[in-house]
mmCIF file of C-alpha atoms in Angstrom:
data_model
loop_
_atom_site.group_PDB
_atom_site.id
_atom_site.type_symbol
_atom_site.label_atom_id
_atom_site.label_comp_id
_atom_site.label_asym_id
_atom_site.label_seq_id
_atom_site.Cartn_x
_atom_site.Cartn_y
_atom_site.Cartn_z
ATOM 1 C CA UNK A 1 64.214 141.116 126.458
ATOM 2 C CA UNK A 2 63.610 141.870 123.195
ATOM 3 C CA UNK A 3 66.520 143.651 122.529
ATOM 4 C CA UNK A 4 69.157 141.550 124.131
ATOM 5 C CA UNK A 5 67.410 138.477 121.965
ATOM 6 C CA UNK A 6 67.701 140.765 118.276
ATOM 7 C CA UNK A 7 71.571 141.223 119.971
ATOM 8 C CA UNK A 8 72.182 137.516 120.231
ATOM 9 C CA UNK A 9 70.221 136.700 117.033
ATOM 10 C CA UNK A 10 72.009 139.308 114.909
ATOM 11 C CA UNK A 11 75.558 138.437 116.444
ATOM 12 C CA UNK A 12 75.671 134.449 116.225
ATOM 13 C CA UNK A 13 74.080 135.766 112.407
ATOM 14 C CA UNK A 14 77.461 137.383 111.864
ATOM 15 C CA UNK A 15 79.387 135.259 113.258
ATOM 16 C CA UNK A 16 78.309 132.116 110.912
ATOM 17 C CA UNK A 17 77.933 134.681 108.046
ATOM 18 C CA UNK A 18 82.087 135.181 108.595
ATOM 19 C CA UNK A 19 82.788 131.209 109.329
ATOM 20 C CA UNK A 20 81.046 130.650 105.790
ATOM 21 C CA UNK A 21 83.344 133.034 104.490
ATOM 22 C CA UNK A 22 86.187 132.341 105.643
ATOM 23 C CA UNK A 23 85.282 128.317 104.769
ATOM 24 C CA UNK A 24 84.862 129.715 101.011
ATOM 25 C CA UNK A 25 87.696 131.084 100.815
ATOM 26 C CA UNK A 26 89.627 128.477 102.436
ATOM 27 C CA UNK A 27 87.728 125.675 100.308
ATOM 28 C CA UNK A 28 89.037 127.803 97.159
ATOM 29 C CA UNK A 29 92.598 128.209 98.438
ATOM 30 C CA UNK A 30 93.372 124.157 99.308
ATOM 31 C CA UNK A 31 91.374 123.169 96.416
ATOM 32 C CA UNK A 32 93.824 125.265 94.367
ATOM 33 C CA UNK A 33 96.677 123.611 96.729
ATOM 34 C CA UNK A 34 95.434 120.027 95.236
ATOM 35 C CA UNK A 35 95.219 121.373 91.923
ATOM 36 C CA UNK A 36 98.208 123.023 91.621
ATOM 37 C CA UNK A 37 100.169 121.263 93.935
ATOM 38 C CA UNK A 38 103.934 123.418 94.780
ATOM 39 C CA UNK A 39 106.527 121.133 94.034
ATOM 40 C CA UNK A 40 109.248 121.101 96.409
ATOM 41 C CA UNK A 41 112.332 118.805 96.033
ATOM 42 C CA UNK A 42 114.615 118.753 99.041
ATOM 43 C CA UNK A 43 118.309 118.315 97.808
ATOM 44 C CA UNK A 44 121.024 116.566 99.812
ATOM 45 C CA UNK A 45 123.149 118.910 100.899
ATOM 46 C CA UNK A 46 126.508 119.428 98.552
ATOM 47 C CA UNK A 47 129.108 117.816 100.403
ATOM 48 C CA UNK A 48 127.389 114.648 100.992
ATOM 49 C CA UNK A 49 126.161 114.046 97.252
ATOM 50 C CA UNK A 50 129.169 112.714 96.524
ATOM 51 C CA UNK A 51 129.289 110.256 99.193
ATOM 52 C CA UNK A 52 125.746 108.682 98.767
ATOM 53 C CA UNK A 53 126.331 105.093 98.032
ATOM 54 C CA UNK A 54 123.357 103.810 95.154
ATOM 55 C CA UNK A 55 121.448 102.197 98.004
ATOM 56 C CA UNK A 56 121.489 106.008 100.263
ATOM 57 C CA UNK A 57 120.037 107.541 96.703
ATOM 58 C CA UNK A 58 117.344 105.084 96.602
ATOM 59 C CA UNK A 59 116.152 105.289 100.025
ATOM 60 C CA UNK A 60 116.585 109.361 99.670
ATOM 61 C CA UNK A 61 114.453 108.793 96.957
ATOM 62 C CA UNK A 62 112.118 106.767 98.556
ATOM 63 C CA UNK A 63 111.409 109.264 101.064
ATOM 64 C CA UNK A 64 111.478 111.828 98.979
ATOM 65 C CA UNK A 65 108.269 110.183 97.783
ATOM 66 C CA UNK A 66 106.602 109.280 100.760
ATOM 67 C CA UNK A 67 106.753 112.859 101.664
ATOM 68 C CA UNK A 68 104.880 114.252 98.627
ATOM 69 C CA UNK A 69 102.687 111.672 99.275
ATOM 70 C CA UNK A 70 102.094 113.006 102.872
ATOM 71 C CA UNK A 71 101.778 116.702 101.342
ATOM 72 C CA UNK A 72 98.783 115.665 99.376
ATOM 73 C CA UNK A 73 97.184 113.727 102.026
ATOM 74 C CA UNK A 74 97.929 116.990 104.048
ATOM 75 C CA UNK A 75 96.155 119.235 101.183
ATOM 76 C CA UNK A 76 92.930 116.808 100.638
ATOM 77 C CA UNK A 77 92.454 116.973 104.112
ATOM 78 C CA UNK A 78 92.324 120.764 104.996
ATOM 79 C CA UNK A 79 89.585 121.093 101.788
ATOM 80 C CA UNK A 80 87.507 118.534 103.681
ATOM 81 C CA UNK A 81 88.364 120.432 107.431
ATOM 82 C CA UNK A 82 87.495 123.883 105.462
ATOM 83 C CA UNK A 83 84.160 122.738 103.388
ATOM 84 C CA UNK A 84 83.250 120.900 107.527
ATOM 85 C CA UNK A 85 83.152 125.247 108.214
ATOM 86 C CA UNK A 86 81.048 126.202 105.988
ATOM 87 C CA UNK A 87 79.021 122.648 106.128
ATOM 88 C CA UNK A 88 77.997 123.575 109.289
ATOM 89 C CA UNK A 89 78.022 127.378 109.974
ATOM 90 C CA UNK A 90 75.454 127.577 106.728
ATOM 91 C CA UNK A 91 72.656 126.215 108.381
ATOM 92 C CA UNK A 92 73.636 128.184 111.780
ATOM 93 C CA UNK A 93 73.337 131.661 109.804
ATOM 94 C CA UNK A 94 70.316 130.451 108.225
ATOM 95 C CA UNK A 95 68.108 129.330 110.567
ATOM 96 C CA UNK A 96 69.564 132.900 113.256
ATOM 97 C CA UNK A 97 68.627 134.431 109.994
ATOM 98 C CA UNK A 98 65.520 133.227 109.686
ATOM 99 C CA UNK A 99 64.200 134.408 112.841
ATOM 100 C CA UNK A 100 65.367 137.697 112.670
ATOM 101 C CA UNK A 101 63.548 137.796 109.174
ATOM 102 C CA UNK A 102 60.389 136.202 111.324
ATOM 103 C CA UNK A 103 60.748 138.947 114.248
ATOM 104 C CA UNK A 104 60.822 141.672 112.436
ATOM 105 C CA UNK A 105 57.547 140.935 110.126
ATOM 106 C CA UNK A 106 55.760 140.234 113.554
ATOM 107 C CA UNK A 107 56.564 143.823 114.597
ATOM 108 C CA UNK A 108 55.210 145.592 111.742
#
């Protein structure tokens, strides 16, 4: 029974440690995307460029602005999600690893 418990504790510790590592990696990547965004500007098709009225050009520019704002919001949400993974996994790892250390010390 003790060995099964140890396997469980090590397995949960390993999985939570991997979640922490992945969370930190994704957090750094997402913060990089927020700080240094890649600006994609979509041009209207060439055959329609000459046919766009001034009003249509304004609408197009507004849509591009909304697109950029939405992309910025999504980047910030991604940062929050990746931080949440670390915040959840860190206490889980700490708790289970302390149990492993405690049981190791009790066996000695």
